[in-house]
Tab-separated table of C-alpha atoms in Angstrom:
chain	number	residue	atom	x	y	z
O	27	UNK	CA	15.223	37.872	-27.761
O	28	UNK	CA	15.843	34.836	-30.130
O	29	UNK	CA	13.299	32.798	-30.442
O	30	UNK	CA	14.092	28.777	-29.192
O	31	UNK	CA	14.228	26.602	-32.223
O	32	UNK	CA	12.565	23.264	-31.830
O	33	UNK	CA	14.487	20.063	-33.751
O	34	UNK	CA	13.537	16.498	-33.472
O	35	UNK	CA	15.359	13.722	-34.391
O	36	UNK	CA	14.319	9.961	-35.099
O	37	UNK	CA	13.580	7.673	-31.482
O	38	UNK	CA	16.213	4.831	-31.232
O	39	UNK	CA	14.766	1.856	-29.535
O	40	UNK	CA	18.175	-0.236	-27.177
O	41	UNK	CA	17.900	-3.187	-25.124
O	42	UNK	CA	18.308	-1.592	-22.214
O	43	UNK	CA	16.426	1.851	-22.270
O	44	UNK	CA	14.331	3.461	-24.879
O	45	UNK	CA	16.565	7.210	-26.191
O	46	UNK	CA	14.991	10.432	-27.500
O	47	UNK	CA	17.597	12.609	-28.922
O	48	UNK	CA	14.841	15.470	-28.975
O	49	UNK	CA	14.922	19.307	-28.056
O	50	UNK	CA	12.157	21.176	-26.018
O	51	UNK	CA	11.362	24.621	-25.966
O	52	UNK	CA	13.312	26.320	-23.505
O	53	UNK	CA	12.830	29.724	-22.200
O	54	UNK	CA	15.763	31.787	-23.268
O	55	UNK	CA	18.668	32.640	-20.772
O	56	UNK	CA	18.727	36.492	-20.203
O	57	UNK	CA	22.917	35.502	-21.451
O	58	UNK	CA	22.275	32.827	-24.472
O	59	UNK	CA	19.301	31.301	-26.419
O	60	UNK	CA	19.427	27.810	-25.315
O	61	UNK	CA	17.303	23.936	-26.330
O	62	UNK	CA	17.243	21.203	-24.019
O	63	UNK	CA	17.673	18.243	-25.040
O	64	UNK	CA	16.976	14.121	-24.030
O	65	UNK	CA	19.910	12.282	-24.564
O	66	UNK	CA	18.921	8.942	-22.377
O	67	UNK	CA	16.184	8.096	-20.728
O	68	UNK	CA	14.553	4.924	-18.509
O	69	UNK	CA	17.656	5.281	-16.045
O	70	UNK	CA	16.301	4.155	-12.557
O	71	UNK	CA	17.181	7.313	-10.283
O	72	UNK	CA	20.202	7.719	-11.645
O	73	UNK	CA	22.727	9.709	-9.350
O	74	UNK	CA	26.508	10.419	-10.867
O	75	UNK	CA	27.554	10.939	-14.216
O	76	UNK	CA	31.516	11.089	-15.206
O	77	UNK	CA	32.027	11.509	-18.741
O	78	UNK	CA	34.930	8.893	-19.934
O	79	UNK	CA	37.948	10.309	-22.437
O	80	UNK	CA	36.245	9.725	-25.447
O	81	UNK	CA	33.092	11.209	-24.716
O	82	UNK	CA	31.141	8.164	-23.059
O	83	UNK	CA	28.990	8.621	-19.694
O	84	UNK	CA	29.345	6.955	-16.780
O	85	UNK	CA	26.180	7.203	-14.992
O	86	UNK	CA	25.420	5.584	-11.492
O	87	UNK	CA	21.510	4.248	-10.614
O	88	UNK	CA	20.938	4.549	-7.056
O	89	UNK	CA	19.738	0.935	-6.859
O	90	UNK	CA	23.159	0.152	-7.738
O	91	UNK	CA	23.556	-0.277	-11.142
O	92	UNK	CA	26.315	1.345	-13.736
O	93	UNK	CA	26.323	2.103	-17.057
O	94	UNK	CA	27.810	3.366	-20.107
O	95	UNK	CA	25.877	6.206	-21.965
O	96	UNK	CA	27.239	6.354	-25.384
O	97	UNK	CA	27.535	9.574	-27.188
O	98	UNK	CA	24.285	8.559	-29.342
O	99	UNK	CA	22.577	7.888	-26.146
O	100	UNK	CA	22.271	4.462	-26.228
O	101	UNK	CA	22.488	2.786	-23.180
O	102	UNK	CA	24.386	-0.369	-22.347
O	103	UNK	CA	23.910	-3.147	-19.567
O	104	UNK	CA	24.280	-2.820	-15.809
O	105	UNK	CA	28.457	-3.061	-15.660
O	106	UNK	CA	29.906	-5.937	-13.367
O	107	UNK	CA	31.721	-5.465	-10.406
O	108	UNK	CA	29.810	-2.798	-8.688
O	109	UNK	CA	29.996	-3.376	-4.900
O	110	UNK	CA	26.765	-4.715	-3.248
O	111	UNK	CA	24.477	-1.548	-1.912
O	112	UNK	CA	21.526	-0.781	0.559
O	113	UNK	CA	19.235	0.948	-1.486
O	114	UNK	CA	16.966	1.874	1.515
O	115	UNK	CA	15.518	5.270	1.405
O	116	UNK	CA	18.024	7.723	0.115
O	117	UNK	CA	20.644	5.279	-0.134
O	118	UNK	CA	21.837	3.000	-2.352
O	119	UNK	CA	24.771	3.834	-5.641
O	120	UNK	CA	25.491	7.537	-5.256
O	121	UNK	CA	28.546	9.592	-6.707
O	122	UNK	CA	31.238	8.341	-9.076
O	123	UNK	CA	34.434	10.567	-10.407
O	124	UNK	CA	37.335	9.012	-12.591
O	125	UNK	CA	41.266	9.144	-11.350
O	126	UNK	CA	43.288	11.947	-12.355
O	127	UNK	CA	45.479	9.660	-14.001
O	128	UNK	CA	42.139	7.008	-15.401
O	129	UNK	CA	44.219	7.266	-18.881
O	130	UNK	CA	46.930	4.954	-17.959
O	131	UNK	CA	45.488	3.286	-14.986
O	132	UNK	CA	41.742	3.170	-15.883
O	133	UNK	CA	40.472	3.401	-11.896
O	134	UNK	CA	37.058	4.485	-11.041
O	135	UNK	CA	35.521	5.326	-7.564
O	136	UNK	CA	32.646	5.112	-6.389
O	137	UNK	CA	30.430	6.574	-3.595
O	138	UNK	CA	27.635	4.135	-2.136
O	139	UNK	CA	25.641	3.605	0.604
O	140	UNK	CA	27.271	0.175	2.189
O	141	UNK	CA	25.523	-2.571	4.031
O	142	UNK	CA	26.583	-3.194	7.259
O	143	UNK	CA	25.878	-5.464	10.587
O	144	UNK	CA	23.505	-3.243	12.319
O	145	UNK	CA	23.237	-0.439	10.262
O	146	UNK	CA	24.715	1.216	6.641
O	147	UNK	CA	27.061	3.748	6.225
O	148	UNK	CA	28.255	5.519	3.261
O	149	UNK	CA	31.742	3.772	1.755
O	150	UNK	CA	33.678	4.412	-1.377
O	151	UNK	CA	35.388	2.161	-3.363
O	152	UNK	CA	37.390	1.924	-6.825
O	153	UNK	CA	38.236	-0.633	-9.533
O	154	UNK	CA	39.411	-0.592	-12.532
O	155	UNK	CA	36.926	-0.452	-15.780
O	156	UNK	CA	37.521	-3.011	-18.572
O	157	UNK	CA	35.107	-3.931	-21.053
O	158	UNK	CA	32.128	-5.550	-18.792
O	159	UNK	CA	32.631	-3.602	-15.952
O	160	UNK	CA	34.851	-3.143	-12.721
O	161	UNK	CA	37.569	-5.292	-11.806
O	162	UNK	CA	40.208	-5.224	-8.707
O	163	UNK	CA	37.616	-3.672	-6.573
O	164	UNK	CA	38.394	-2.739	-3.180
O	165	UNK	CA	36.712	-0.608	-0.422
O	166	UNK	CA	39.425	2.562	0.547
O	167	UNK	CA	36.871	4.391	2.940
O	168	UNK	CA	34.170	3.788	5.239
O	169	UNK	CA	32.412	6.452	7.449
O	170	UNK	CA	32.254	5.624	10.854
O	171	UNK	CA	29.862	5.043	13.008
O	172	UNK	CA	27.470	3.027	10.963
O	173	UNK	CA	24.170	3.992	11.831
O	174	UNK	CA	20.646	2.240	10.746
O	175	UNK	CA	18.357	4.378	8.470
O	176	UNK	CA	18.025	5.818	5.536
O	177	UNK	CA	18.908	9.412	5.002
O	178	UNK	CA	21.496	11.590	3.956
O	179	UNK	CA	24.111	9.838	2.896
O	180	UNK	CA	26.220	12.215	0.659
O	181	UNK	CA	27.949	12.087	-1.166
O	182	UNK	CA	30.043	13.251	-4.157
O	183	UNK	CA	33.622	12.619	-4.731
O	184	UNK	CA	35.773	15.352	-6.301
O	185	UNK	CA	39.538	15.009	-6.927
O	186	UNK	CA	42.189	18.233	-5.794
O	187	UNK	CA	44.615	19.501	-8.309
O	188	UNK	CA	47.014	17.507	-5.909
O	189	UNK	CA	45.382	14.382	-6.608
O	190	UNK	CA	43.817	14.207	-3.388
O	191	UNK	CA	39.974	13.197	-2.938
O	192	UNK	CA	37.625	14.972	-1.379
O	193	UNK	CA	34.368	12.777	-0.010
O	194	UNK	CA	31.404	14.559	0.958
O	195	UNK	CA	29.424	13.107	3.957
O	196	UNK	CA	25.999	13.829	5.043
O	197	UNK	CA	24.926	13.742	8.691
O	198	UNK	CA	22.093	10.907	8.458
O	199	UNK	CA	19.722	12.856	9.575
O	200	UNK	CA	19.052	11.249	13.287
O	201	UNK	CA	22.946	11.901	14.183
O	202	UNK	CA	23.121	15.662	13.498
O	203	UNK	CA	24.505	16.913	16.224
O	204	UNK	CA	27.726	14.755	15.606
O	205	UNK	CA	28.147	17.218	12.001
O	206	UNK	CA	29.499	19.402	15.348
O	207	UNK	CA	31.971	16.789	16.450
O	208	UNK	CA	35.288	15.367	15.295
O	209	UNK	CA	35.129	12.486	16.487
O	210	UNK	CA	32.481	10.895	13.791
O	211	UNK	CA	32.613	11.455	9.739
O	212	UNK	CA	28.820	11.756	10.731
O	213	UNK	CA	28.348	15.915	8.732
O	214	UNK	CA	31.925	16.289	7.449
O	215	UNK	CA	33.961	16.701	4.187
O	216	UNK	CA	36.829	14.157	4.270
O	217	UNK	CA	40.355	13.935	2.503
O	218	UNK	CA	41.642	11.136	1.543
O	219	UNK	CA	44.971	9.223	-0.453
O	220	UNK	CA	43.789	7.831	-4.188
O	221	UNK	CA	44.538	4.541	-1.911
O	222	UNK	CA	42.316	6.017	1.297
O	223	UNK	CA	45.484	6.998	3.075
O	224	UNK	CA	45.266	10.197	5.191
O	225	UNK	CA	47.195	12.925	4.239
O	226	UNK	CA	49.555	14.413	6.568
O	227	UNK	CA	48.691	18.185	6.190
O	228	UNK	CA	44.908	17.139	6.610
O	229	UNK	CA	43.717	20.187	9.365
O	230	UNK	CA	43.211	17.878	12.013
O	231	UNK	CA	45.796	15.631	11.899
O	232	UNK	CA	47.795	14.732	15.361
O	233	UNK	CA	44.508	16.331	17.576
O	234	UNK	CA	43.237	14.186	20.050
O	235	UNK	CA	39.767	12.995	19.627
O	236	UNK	CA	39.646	13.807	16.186
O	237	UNK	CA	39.410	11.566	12.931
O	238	UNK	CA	42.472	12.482	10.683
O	239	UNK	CA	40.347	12.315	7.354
O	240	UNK	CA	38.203	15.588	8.253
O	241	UNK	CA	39.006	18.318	5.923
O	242	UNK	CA	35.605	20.105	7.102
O	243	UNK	CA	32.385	19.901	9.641
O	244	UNK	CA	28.858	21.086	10.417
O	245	UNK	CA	27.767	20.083	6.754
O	246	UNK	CA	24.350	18.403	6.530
O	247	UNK	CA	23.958	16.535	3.378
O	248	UNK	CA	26.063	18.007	0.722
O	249	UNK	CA	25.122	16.601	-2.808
O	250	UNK	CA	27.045	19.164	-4.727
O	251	UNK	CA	30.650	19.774	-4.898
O	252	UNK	CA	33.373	20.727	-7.608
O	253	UNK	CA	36.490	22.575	-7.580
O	254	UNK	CA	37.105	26.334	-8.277
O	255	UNK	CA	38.339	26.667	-11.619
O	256	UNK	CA	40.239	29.796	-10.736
O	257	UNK	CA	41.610	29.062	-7.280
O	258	UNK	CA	41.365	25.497	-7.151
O	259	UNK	CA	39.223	25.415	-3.667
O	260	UNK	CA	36.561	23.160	-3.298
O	261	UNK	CA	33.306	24.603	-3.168
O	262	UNK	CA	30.074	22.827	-1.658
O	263	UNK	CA	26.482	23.094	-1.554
O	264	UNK	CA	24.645	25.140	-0.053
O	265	UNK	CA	27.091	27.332	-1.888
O	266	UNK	CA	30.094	27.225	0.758
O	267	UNK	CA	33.700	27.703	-0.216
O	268	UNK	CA	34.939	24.399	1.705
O	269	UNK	CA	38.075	25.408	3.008
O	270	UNK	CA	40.286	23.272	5.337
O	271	UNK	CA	39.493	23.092	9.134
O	272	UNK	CA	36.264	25.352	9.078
O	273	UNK	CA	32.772	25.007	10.589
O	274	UNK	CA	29.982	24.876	8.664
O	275	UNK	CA	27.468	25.467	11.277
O	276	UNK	CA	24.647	22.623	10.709
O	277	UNK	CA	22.667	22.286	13.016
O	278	UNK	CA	24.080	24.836	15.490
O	279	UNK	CA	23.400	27.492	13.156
O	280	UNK	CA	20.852	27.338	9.692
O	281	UNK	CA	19.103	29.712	7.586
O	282	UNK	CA	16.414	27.118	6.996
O	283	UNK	CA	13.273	25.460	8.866
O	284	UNK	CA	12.296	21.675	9.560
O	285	UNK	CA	9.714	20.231	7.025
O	286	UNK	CA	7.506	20.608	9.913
O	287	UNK	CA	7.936	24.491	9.674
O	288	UNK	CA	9.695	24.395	13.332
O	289	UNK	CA	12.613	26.603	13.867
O	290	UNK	CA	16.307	25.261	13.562
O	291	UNK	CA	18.790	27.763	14.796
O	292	UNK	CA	17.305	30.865	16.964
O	293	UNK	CA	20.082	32.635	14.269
O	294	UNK	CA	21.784	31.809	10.999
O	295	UNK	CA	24.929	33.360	12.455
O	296	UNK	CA	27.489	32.664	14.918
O	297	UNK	CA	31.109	33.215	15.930
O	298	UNK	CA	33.400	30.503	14.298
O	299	UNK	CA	30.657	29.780	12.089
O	300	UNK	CA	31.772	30.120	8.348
O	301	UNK	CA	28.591	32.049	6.421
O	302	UNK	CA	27.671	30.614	3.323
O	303	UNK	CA	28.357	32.306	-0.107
O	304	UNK	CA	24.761	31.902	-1.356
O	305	UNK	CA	21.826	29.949	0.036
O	306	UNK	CA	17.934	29.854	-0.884
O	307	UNK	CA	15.062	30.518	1.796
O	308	UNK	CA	13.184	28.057	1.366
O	309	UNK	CA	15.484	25.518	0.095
O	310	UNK	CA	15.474	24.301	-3.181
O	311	UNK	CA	16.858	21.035	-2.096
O	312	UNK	CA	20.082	21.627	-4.091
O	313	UNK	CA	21.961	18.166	-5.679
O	314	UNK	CA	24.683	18.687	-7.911
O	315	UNK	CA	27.337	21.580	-8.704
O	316	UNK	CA	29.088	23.329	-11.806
O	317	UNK	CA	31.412	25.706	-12.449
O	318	UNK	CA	31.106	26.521	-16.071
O	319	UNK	CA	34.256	26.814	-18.290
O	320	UNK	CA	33.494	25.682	-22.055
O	321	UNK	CA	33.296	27.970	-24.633
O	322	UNK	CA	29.865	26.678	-25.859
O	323	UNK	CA	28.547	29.791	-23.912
O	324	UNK	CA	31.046	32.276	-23.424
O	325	UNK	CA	28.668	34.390	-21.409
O	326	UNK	CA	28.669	31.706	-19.321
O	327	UNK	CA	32.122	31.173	-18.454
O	328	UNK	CA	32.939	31.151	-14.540
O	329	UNK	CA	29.088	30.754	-13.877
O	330	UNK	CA	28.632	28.187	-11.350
O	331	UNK	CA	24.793	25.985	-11.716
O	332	UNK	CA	23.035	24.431	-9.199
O	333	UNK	CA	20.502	21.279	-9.675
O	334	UNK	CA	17.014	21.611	-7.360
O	335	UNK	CA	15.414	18.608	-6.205
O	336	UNK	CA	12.670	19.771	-4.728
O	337	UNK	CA	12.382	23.056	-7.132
O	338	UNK	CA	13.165	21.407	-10.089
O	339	UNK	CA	15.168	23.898	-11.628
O	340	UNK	CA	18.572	24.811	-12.368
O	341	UNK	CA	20.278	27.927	-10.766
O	342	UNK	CA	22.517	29.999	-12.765
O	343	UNK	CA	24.983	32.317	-10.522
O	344	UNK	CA	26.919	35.064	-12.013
O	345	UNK	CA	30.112	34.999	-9.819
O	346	UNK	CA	32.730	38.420	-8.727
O	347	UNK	CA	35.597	36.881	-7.145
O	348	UNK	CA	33.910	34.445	-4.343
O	349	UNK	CA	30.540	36.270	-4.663
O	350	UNK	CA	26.821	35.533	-6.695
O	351	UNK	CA	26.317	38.899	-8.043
O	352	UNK	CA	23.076	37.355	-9.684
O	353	UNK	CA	21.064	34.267	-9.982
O	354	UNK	CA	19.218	33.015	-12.785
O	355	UNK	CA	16.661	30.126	-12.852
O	356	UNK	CA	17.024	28.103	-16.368
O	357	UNK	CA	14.219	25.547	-17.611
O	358	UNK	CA	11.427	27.438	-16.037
O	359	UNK	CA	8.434	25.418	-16.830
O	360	UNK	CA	9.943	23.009	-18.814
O	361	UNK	CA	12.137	21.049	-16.486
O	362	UNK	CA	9.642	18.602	-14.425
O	363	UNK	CA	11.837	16.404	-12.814
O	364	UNK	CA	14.054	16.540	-10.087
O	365	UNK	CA	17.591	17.872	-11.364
O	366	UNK	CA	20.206	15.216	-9.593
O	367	UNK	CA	23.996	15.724	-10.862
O	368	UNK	CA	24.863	18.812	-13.026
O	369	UNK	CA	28.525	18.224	-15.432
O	370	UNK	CA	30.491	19.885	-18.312
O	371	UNK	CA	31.122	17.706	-21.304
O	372	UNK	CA	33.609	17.161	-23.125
O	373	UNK	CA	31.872	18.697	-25.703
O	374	UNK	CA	31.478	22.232	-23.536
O	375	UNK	CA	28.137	21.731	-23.399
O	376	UNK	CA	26.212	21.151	-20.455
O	377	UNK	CA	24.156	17.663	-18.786
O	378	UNK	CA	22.037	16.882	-16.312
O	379	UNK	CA	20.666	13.677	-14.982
O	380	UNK	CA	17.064	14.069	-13.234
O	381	UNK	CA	16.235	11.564	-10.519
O	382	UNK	CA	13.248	9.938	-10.867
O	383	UNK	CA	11.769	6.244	-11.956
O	384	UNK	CA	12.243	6.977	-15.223
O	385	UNK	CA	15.340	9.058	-15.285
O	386	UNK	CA	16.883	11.390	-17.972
O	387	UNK	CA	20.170	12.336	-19.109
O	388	UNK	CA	19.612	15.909	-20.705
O	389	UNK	CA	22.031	18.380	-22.484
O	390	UNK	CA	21.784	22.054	-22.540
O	391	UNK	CA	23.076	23.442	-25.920
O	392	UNK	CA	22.832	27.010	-27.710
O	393	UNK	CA	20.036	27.073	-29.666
O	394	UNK	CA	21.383	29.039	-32.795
């Protein structure tokens, strides 16, 4: 096996966060010798990342700041314009994903936790970035109910190849049982217009007693979500190919336990219940999803990677088709933080933001 080469370079000191562009010794994939490396760091639990045409990060901090990463790693002030968030528990500034068509029309959206009269609820919004931040902001989705607390919020964004965006939902934790009913965005994937219209092939469209933006249900916080690169399908975490109109299950049916080690589902399984793809007993507390199509690692290609909050790790899978033939876990020991947002650069390479007080942006690269 290769052995991990270990390069250093010189520690750039910026106004607004201190950047190592160092590698670490990484433990070799069983597919490609690999480094890890700091790219930014002293980002405040930072959540999204969207990587702008000319290489630039976007990268959302939960207490609702947003920022530009440049490719050196030097990180610029809070942007303006970002709408006011409840940073209360899990909430606050969460996902962020750039129009299909940002080019010409420069739009950003963003996922956040909003505050409401008697409660929060997660929103998204989108303006338009100019040179000291977002401008023309306007709200084009709110989940209903609003509910006080704060847990499980969501929530990434991820645009179709039809332009269409997806909006992932969580259940808040003390409304669960609604993730079984369509009559809430409380545990659902929603699809929406650019402008927060409803399409008109949405699955549930024209039922009574059901909200027209549900595209899926029985999710329970899904932080992870990208598109299939072969098929186009969205695909979700827990690993779940998120197809329109299906059930997910949660809390009717679960593979896992409470934190209190008390039994969710008497089974995983059910009829009408749509099995997941790959899931992890116990959880790993997955945030963040990948499918891999550079050619940075060619092994690699059609791999899809999964961030672990509470593991720590990231989760190779070696896909057949809509299977995980195998998983690997990368950054074994070396990774200490909590791995937040997983993306493919522009570069082919791959980043990670870790969520924690002093967050990092980190880049996997080959290491010969």
């Amino acid at each position: 096996m290769p052995r991990v080469a270990l390069r250093l370079a010189p520690l750039l000191i910026v106004a607004a966060a201190s950047v190592a562009c160092a590698a670490e010794n990484a433990p070799p994939s069983e597919r490609a010798p690999i480094r890890l490396v700091t790219v930014a760091e002293r980002l405040e639990h930072p959540w999204g990342l969207a990587f702008l045409p000319d290489g630039r990060a976007l990268v959302t901090e939960r207490p609702g700041r947003l920022r530009i990463v440049a490719r050196d790693g030097t990180v610029g002030p809070a942007l303006d314009g970002v709408p006011a968030v409840d940073a209360t528990g899990q909430g606050g500034l969460l996902g962020i994903a750039l129009d299909p068509d940002f080019a010409s029309n420069r739009l950003v959206y963003l996922s956040y936790a909003e505050p409401r009269e008697g409660g929060n609820g997660t929103a998204v919004a989108r303006g338009r970035l100019g040179e000291r931040g977002l401008t023309d902001v306007e709200v084009i989705f709110r989940q209903q109910p609003t509910v006080r607390g704060g847990h499980h919020f969501g929530s990434r964004l991820v645009f179709a190849r039809d332009g269409r965006l997806f909006v992932t939902l969580g259940e808040r934790n003390s409304e669960r049982a609604r993730a079984q009913t369509l009559d809430s965005h409380i545990g659902k994937v929603v699809r929406i217009e650019r402008d927060g219209g409803v399409p008109a092939d949405n699955p549930f469209v024209g039922r009574a007693g059901a909200l027209p933006e549900i595209w899926s249900y029985g999710h329970r916080n899904v932080q992870g979500a990208a598109l299939h690169p072969g098929t186009g399908e969205l695909w979700t975490n827990e690993l779940n190919r998120t197809l329109a109109g299906l059930n997910y299950g949660w809390p009717k049916v679960s593979y896992g336990v409470e934190y209190s080690g008390a039994t969710i589902s008497e089974s995983p399984t059910a009829p009408g219940i749509e099995p997941p793809v790959h899931y992890w007993v116990p959880s790993i507390a997955t945030s963040g999803l990948l499918f891999y199509t550079g050619d940075r690692f060619p092994k690699w290609r059609g791999n899809a990677f999964v961030g672990g909050l509470k593991s720590k790790q990231l989760s190779r899978l070696e896909m057949d088709g809509n299977k995980v033939v195998h998983e690997e876990v990368l950054l074994r020991g070396v990774l200490d933080q909590r791995v937040r947002d997983v993306a493919q650069g522009p570069d082919g390479l791959i980043y990670l933001l870790t969520d924690e007080d002093n967050g990092r942006l980190l880049r996997i690269e080959p290491a010969d």
